[in-house]
PDB file of C-alpha atoms in Angstrom:
ATOM      1  CA  MET A   1      -1.610  -6.172  15.281  1.00  0.00           C
ATOM      2  CA  LYS A   2       0.024  -6.861  11.922  1.00  0.00           C
ATOM      3  CA  LYS A   3       2.610  -4.393  10.602  1.00  0.00           C
ATOM      4  CA  LEU A   4       0.875  -4.249   7.358  1.00  0.00           C
ATOM      5  CA  ASN A   5      -1.990  -2.468   9.241  1.00  0.00           C
ATOM      6  CA  HIS A   6       0.304   0.399   9.741  1.00  0.00           C
ATOM      7  CA  CYS A   7       1.228   0.460   6.210  1.00  0.00           C
ATOM      8  CA  GLU A   8      -2.355   0.688   5.060  1.00  0.00           C
ATOM      9  CA  ILE A   9      -2.859   4.034   6.616  1.00  0.00           C
ATOM     10  CA  CYS A  10       0.494   5.415   5.750  1.00  0.00           C
ATOM     11  CA  ASP A  11       1.016   7.638   2.676  1.00  0.00           C
ATOM     12  CA  LEU A  12       4.455   6.326   2.038  1.00  0.00           C
ATOM     13  CA  HIS A  13       3.333   2.603   1.135  1.00  0.00           C
ATOM     14  CA  SER A  14       3.809   1.111  -2.218  1.00  0.00           C
ATOM     15  CA  PHE A  15       2.712  -2.103  -3.767  1.00  0.00           C
ATOM     16  CA  ASN A  16       3.776  -4.550  -6.119  1.00  0.00           C
ATOM     17  CA  LEU A  17       2.267  -7.878  -7.344  1.00  0.00           C
ATOM     18  CA  GLU A  18       5.416  -9.913  -6.299  1.00  0.00           C
ATOM     19  CA  ASP A  19       5.990  -8.612  -2.965  1.00  0.00           C
ATOM     20  CA  GLY A  20       2.711  -6.921  -1.821  1.00  0.00           C
ATOM     21  CA  ILE A  21       2.832  -3.846   0.338  1.00  0.00           C
ATOM     22  CA  LEU A  22       6.226  -2.276   0.708  1.00  0.00           C
ATOM     23  CA  CYS A  23       7.637   0.838   2.239  1.00  0.00           C
ATOM     24  CA  SER A  24       8.417   3.354  -0.501  1.00  0.00           C
ATOM     25  CA  LEU A  25      11.273   4.799   1.592  1.00  0.00           C
ATOM     26  CA  THR A  26      13.209   1.336   1.876  1.00  0.00           C
ATOM     27  CA  SER A  27      11.424  -0.683  -0.760  1.00  0.00           C
ATOM     28  CA  LYS A  28      11.106  -3.460   1.772  1.00  0.00           C
ATOM     29  CA  LYS A  29       8.617  -5.134   3.897  1.00  0.00           C
ATOM     30  CA  PRO A  30       7.781  -3.064   7.263  1.00  0.00           C
ATOM     31  CA  ASP A  31      10.658  -3.668   9.670  1.00  0.00           C
ATOM     32  CA  PHE A  32       9.714  -1.921  13.092  1.00  0.00           C
ATOM     33  CA  GLN A  33       8.685  -3.105  16.658  1.00  0.00           C
ATOM     34  CA  LYS A  34       5.684  -1.427  17.979  1.00  0.00           C
ATOM     35  CA  LYS A  35       5.194   1.650  15.723  1.00  0.00           C
ATOM     36  CA  CYS A  36       6.781   3.011  12.523  1.00  0.00           C
ATOM     37  CA  PRO A  37       9.089   5.955  12.982  1.00  0.00           C
ATOM     38  CA  ASP A  38       8.612   7.184   9.403  1.00  0.00           C
ATOM     39  CA  ILE A  39       4.931   6.914   9.082  1.00  0.00           C
ATOM     40  CA  LYS A  40       3.153   9.689   7.286  1.00  0.00           C
ATOM     41  CA  LEU A  41      -0.400  10.015   8.121  1.00  0.00           C
ATOM     42  CA  ASP A  42      -2.559  12.005   5.790  1.00  0.00           C
ATOM     43  CA  GLN A  43      -4.763  11.077   2.853  1.00  0.00           C
ATOM     44  CA  ASN A  44      -4.578   7.278   3.343  1.00  0.00           C
ATOM     45  CA  LEU A  45      -5.649   7.664   6.998  1.00  0.00           C
ATOM     46  CA  LYS A  46      -8.520  10.011   6.271  1.00  0.00           C
ATOM     47  CA  ASP A  47      -9.780   7.451   3.504  1.00  0.00           C
ATOM     48  CA  LYS A  48      -9.509   4.529   5.869  1.00  0.00           C
ATOM     49  CA  ILE A  49     -11.258   6.366   8.747  1.00  0.00           C
ATOM     50  CA  ILE A  50     -14.113   7.450   6.484  1.00  0.00           C
ATOM     51  CA  GLU A  51     -14.270   3.879   4.869  1.00  0.00           C
ATOM     52  CA  VAL A  52     -14.150   1.880   8.216  1.00  0.00           C
ATOM     53  CA  ASN A  53     -16.556   4.171  10.326  1.00  0.00           C
ATOM     54  CA  THR A  54     -18.957   4.465   7.227  1.00  0.00           C
ATOM     55  CA  GLU A  55     -19.231   0.628   7.191  1.00  0.00           C
ATOM     56  CA  PHE A  56     -19.516   0.505  11.012  1.00  0.00           C
ATOM     57  CA  GLU A  57     -22.241   3.121  11.214  1.00  0.00           C
ATOM     58  CA  ASP A  58     -24.034   1.315   8.309  1.00  0.00           C
ATOM     59  CA  SER A  59     -23.935  -1.943  10.121  1.00  0.00           C
ATOM     60  CA  LYS A  60     -25.695  -0.292  13.118  1.00  0.00           C
ATOM     61  CA  TYR A  61     -28.281   1.164  10.566  1.00  0.00           C
ATOM     62  CA  VAL A  62     -28.714  -2.401   9.081  1.00  0.00           C
ATOM     63  CA  LYS A  63     -29.102  -3.758  12.535  1.00  0.00           C
ATOM     64  CA  LYS A  64     -31.988  -1.296  13.214  1.00  0.00           C
ATOM     65  CA  LEU A  65     -33.842  -2.285   9.947  1.00  0.00           C
ATOM     66  CA  ALA A  66     -33.229  -6.004  10.668  1.00  0.00           C
ATOM     67  CA  ILE A  67     -34.829  -5.632  14.162  1.00  0.00           C
ATOM     68  CA  GLY A  68     -37.772  -3.900  12.533  1.00  0.00           C
ATOM     69  CA  ASN A  69     -38.026  -6.602   9.601  1.00  0.00           C
ATOM     70  CA  PHE A  70     -37.774  -9.326  12.191  1.00  0.00           C
ATOM     71  CA  ILE A  71     -40.735  -7.877  14.229  1.00  0.00           C
ATOM     72  CA  PHE A  72     -42.872  -7.186  11.110  1.00  0.00           C
ATOM     73  CA  TYR A  73     -42.229 -10.551   9.480  1.00  0.00           C
ATOM     74  CA  SER A  74     -42.697 -12.424  12.764  1.00  0.00           C
ATOM     75  CA  LEU A  75     -46.108 -10.882  13.280  1.00  0.00           C
ATOM     76  CA  ILE A  76     -47.190 -11.682   9.699  1.00  0.00           C
ATOM     77  CA  GLY A  77     -45.941 -15.343  10.154  1.00  0.00           C
ATOM     78  CA  VAL A  78     -47.966 -15.543  13.431  1.00  0.00           C
ATOM     79  CA  GLY A  79     -50.946 -14.162  11.796  1.00  0.00           C
ATOM     80  CA  VAL A  80     -50.750 -16.694   8.811  1.00  0.00           C
ATOM     81  CA  LEU A  81     -50.227 -19.553  11.179  1.00  0.00           C
ATOM     82  CA  GLY A  82     -53.246 -18.327  13.144  1.00  0.00           C
ATOM     83  CA  ILE A  83     -55.322 -18.441   9.965  1.00  0.00           C
ATOM     84  CA  CYS A  84     -53.912 -21.845   9.228  1.00  0.00           C
ATOM     85  CA  TYR A  85     -54.883 -23.186  12.724  1.00  0.00           C
ATOM     86  CA  LEU A  86     -58.382 -21.894  12.221  1.00  0.00           C
ATOM     87  CA  LEU A  87     -58.608 -23.444   8.762  1.00  0.00           C
ATOM     88  CA  ILE A  88     -57.500 -26.840  10.097  1.00  0.00           C
ATOM     89  CA  ILE A  89     -60.006 -26.676  13.090  1.00  0.00           C
ATOM     90  CA  SER A  90     -62.810 -25.843  10.720  1.00  0.00           C
ATOM     91  CA  LEU A  91     -61.746 -28.641   8.122  1.00  0.00           C
ATOM     92  CA  PHE A  92     -61.434 -31.226  10.888  1.00  0.00           C
ATOM     93  CA  ARG A  93     -65.007 -30.540  11.977  1.00  0.00           C
ATOM     94  CA  LEU A  94     -65.941 -31.376   8.507  1.00  0.00           C
ATOM     95  CA  ALA A  95     -63.768 -34.522   8.637  1.00  0.00           C
ATOM     96  CA  ARG A  96     -61.719 -33.284   5.800  1.00  0.00           C
ATOM     97  CA  ILE A  97     -58.084 -32.209   5.263  1.00  0.00           C
ATOM     98  CA  HIS A  98     -57.010 -30.096   2.466  1.00  0.00           C
ATOM     99  CA  THR A  99     -53.617 -29.286   0.885  1.00  0.00           C
ATOM    100  CA  PHE A 100     -54.425 -25.755   1.066  1.00  0.00           C
ATOM    101  CA  THR A 101     -53.802 -25.684   4.845  1.00  0.00           C
ATOM    102  CA  ILE A 102     -50.533 -27.273   4.290  1.00  0.00           C
ATOM    103  CA  ALA A 103     -49.544 -24.538   1.807  1.00  0.00           C
ATOM    104  CA  VAL A 104     -50.734 -21.814   4.257  1.00  0.00           C
ATOM    105  CA  PHE A 105     -48.710 -23.378   6.977  1.00  0.00           C
ATOM    106  CA  CYS A 106     -45.549 -23.408   4.804  1.00  0.00           C
ATOM    107  CA  ILE A 107     -46.060 -19.748   3.798  1.00  0.00           C
ATOM    108  CA  GLY A 108     -46.330 -18.871   7.664  1.00  0.00           C
ATOM    109  CA  ILE A 109     -43.077 -20.673   8.355  1.00  0.00           C
ATOM    110  CA  GLY A 110     -41.505 -19.082   5.296  1.00  0.00           C
ATOM    111  CA  PHE A 111     -42.332 -15.482   6.983  1.00  0.00           C
ATOM    112  CA  PHE A 112     -40.340 -16.629  10.000  1.00  0.00           C
ATOM    113  CA  GLY A 113     -37.271 -17.654   7.718  1.00  0.00           C
ATOM    114  CA  ILE A 114     -37.518 -14.003   6.266  1.00  0.00           C
ATOM    115  CA  ALA A 115     -37.499 -12.571   9.581  1.00  0.00           C
ATOM    116  CA  ILE A 116     -34.591 -14.670  10.889  1.00  0.00           C
ATOM    117  CA  GLY A 117     -32.608 -13.968   7.685  1.00  0.00           C
ATOM    118  CA  ALA A 118     -32.460 -10.311   8.133  1.00  0.00           C
ATOM    119  CA  LEU A 119     -30.950 -10.710  11.634  1.00  0.00           C
ATOM    120  CA  ASN A 120     -28.307 -13.152  10.442  1.00  0.00           C
ATOM    121  CA  TYR A 121     -27.255 -10.710   7.504  1.00  0.00           C
ATOM    122  CA  SER A 122     -27.022  -7.852  10.301  1.00  0.00           C
ATOM    123  CA  ARG A 123     -24.917 -10.075  12.661  1.00  0.00           C
ATOM    124  CA  ARG A 124     -22.497 -11.240   9.693  1.00  0.00           C
ATOM    125  CA  LYS A 125     -21.910  -7.662   8.636  1.00  0.00           C
ATOM    126  CA  ARG A 126     -21.130  -6.578  12.226  1.00  0.00           C
ATOM    127  CA  GLN A 127     -18.821  -9.554  12.574  1.00  0.00           C
ATOM    128  CA  ILE A 128     -16.709  -8.353   9.510  1.00  0.00           C
ATOM    129  CA  ILE A 129     -16.590  -4.704  10.446  1.00  0.00           C
ATOM    130  CA  SER A 130     -15.993  -4.830  14.101  1.00  0.00           C
ATOM    131  CA  PRO A 131     -12.313  -6.161  13.965  1.00  0.00           C
ATOM    132  CA  LYS A 132     -11.537  -3.558  11.314  1.00  0.00           C
ATOM    133  CA  LYS A 133     -12.902  -0.832  13.544  1.00  0.00           C
ATOM    134  CA  GLN A 134     -10.925  -2.088  16.508  1.00  0.00           C
ATOM    135  CA  THR A 135      -7.687  -2.319  14.546  1.00  0.00           C
ATOM    136  CA  LEU A 136      -8.191   1.352  13.174  1.00  0.00           C
ATOM    137  CA  ASP A 137      -9.064   2.683  16.693  1.00  0.00           C
ATOM    138  CA  LYS A 138      -5.834   0.955  18.050  1.00  0.00           C
ATOM    139  CA  LEU A 139      -3.792   2.560  15.227  1.00  0.00           C
ATOM    140  CA  THR A 140      -5.060   6.055  15.766  1.00  0.00           C
ATOM    141  CA  GLU A 141      -4.519   5.653  19.631  1.00  0.00           C
ATOM    142  CA  LEU A 142      -0.834   4.337  18.979  1.00  0.00           C
ATOM    143  CA  TYR A 143      -0.153   7.383  16.784  1.00  0.00           C
ATOM    144  CA  ASN A 144      -1.825   9.817  18.932  1.00  0.00           C
ATOM    145  CA  VAL A 145      -4.507  10.757  16.264  1.00  0.00           C
ATOM    146  CA  ARG A 146      -7.667  12.072  17.479  1.00  0.00           C
ATOM    147  CA  TYR A 147     -10.807  12.097  15.460  1.00  0.00           C
ATOM    148  CA  GLN A 148     -14.518  12.451  15.817  1.00  0.00           C
ATOM    149  CA  PHE A 149     -16.841  10.748  13.126  1.00  0.00           C
ATOM    150  CA  ASP A 150     -20.515  11.404  12.776  1.00  0.00           C
ATOM    151  CA  SER A 151     -22.789  10.272  10.139  1.00  0.00           C
ATOM    152  CA  LYS A 152     -26.486  10.443   9.336  1.00  0.00           C
ATOM    153  CA  ILE A 153     -27.831   7.522   7.103  1.00  0.00           C
ATOM    154  CA  SER A 154     -31.180   7.874   5.303  1.00  0.00           C
ATOM    155  CA  THR A 155     -32.970   5.833   2.671  1.00  0.00           C
ATOM    156  CA  ASP A 156     -35.294   7.427   0.161  1.00  0.00           C
ATOM    157  CA  ILE A 157     -38.475   5.889  -1.035  1.00  0.00           C
ATOM    158  CA  MET A 158     -36.536   3.927  -4.016  1.00  0.00           C
ATOM    159  CA  GLY A 159     -34.168   2.308  -1.454  1.00  0.00           C
ATOM    160  CA  ILE A 160     -31.108   4.453  -2.219  1.00  0.00           C
ATOM    161  CA  LYS A 161     -29.080   5.172   0.930  1.00  0.00           C
ATOM    162  CA  GLU A 162     -27.502   8.582   1.548  1.00  0.00           C
ATOM    163  CA  THR A 163     -24.904   8.973   4.229  1.00  0.00           C
ATOM    164  CA  LYS A 164     -23.762  12.358   5.279  1.00  0.00           C
ATOM    165  CA  ILE A 165     -20.434  12.191   7.003  1.00  0.00           C
ATOM    166  CA  ASN A 166     -18.735  14.749   9.229  1.00  0.00           C
ATOM    167  CA  LEU A 167     -15.181  13.912  10.164  1.00  0.00           C
ATOM    168  CA  ARG A 168     -13.102  16.101  12.498  1.00  0.00           C
ATOM    169  CA  LEU A 169      -9.449  14.963  12.269  1.00  0.00           C
ATOM    170  CA  ASN A 170      -6.754  16.844  14.124  1.00  0.00           C
ATOM    171  CA  GLY A 171      -8.572  20.045  13.843  1.00  0.00           C
ATOM    172  CA  GLU A 172      -9.570  19.629  10.193  1.00  0.00           C
ATOM    173  CA  LYS A 173     -13.232  19.353   9.259  1.00  0.00           C
ATOM    174  CA  ILE A 174     -14.319  16.995   6.454  1.00  0.00           C
ATOM    175  CA  GLU A 175     -17.961  16.900   5.135  1.00  0.00           C
ATOM    176  CA  GLN A 176     -18.908  14.412   2.357  1.00  0.00           C
ATOM    177  CA  THR A 177     -22.071  12.870   1.198  1.00  0.00           C
ATOM    178  CA  TYR A 178     -22.207   9.354  -0.413  1.00  0.00           C
ATOM    179  CA  ARG A 179     -25.299   7.833  -2.226  1.00  0.00           C
ATOM    180  CA  TYR A 180     -25.456   4.196  -2.944  1.00  0.00           C
TER     181      TYR A 180
END
């Protein structure tokens, strides 16, 4: 684990463009072995827990939507390809081929592309957030910080997501609502 990960959750870090993240106590880069003896865990830790866990829960929500989209668009694709098959059979009986059937075939294949695209987006989102979540959980375990994070994500008819967050951190309860 990088030493800068410790500094990201510490309230005593400072930043300058020349050196990056520094300790505000020493004005130097972090210099400790396993854990920082001077770390102050308060607001930055809360913000990081909320940020990372919200993204993690959102990735699970997106995965559910992606699976639903995969099933929906795959069924549409199969239906369109079935119609294309029936068109081709009926046109072959008439000894004709028509460009319309090629267009219908391409549309059917396009639905499979839409179905797979949603799954790929979900997988990439999960690959990005999972290491961040693992790092945060290792840090909180290292510094004996216990938290419980619950969230409820809903989407309204206009596609606006609302996330209700409940965080219990060392006995303190934090409730927030985000709309995006």
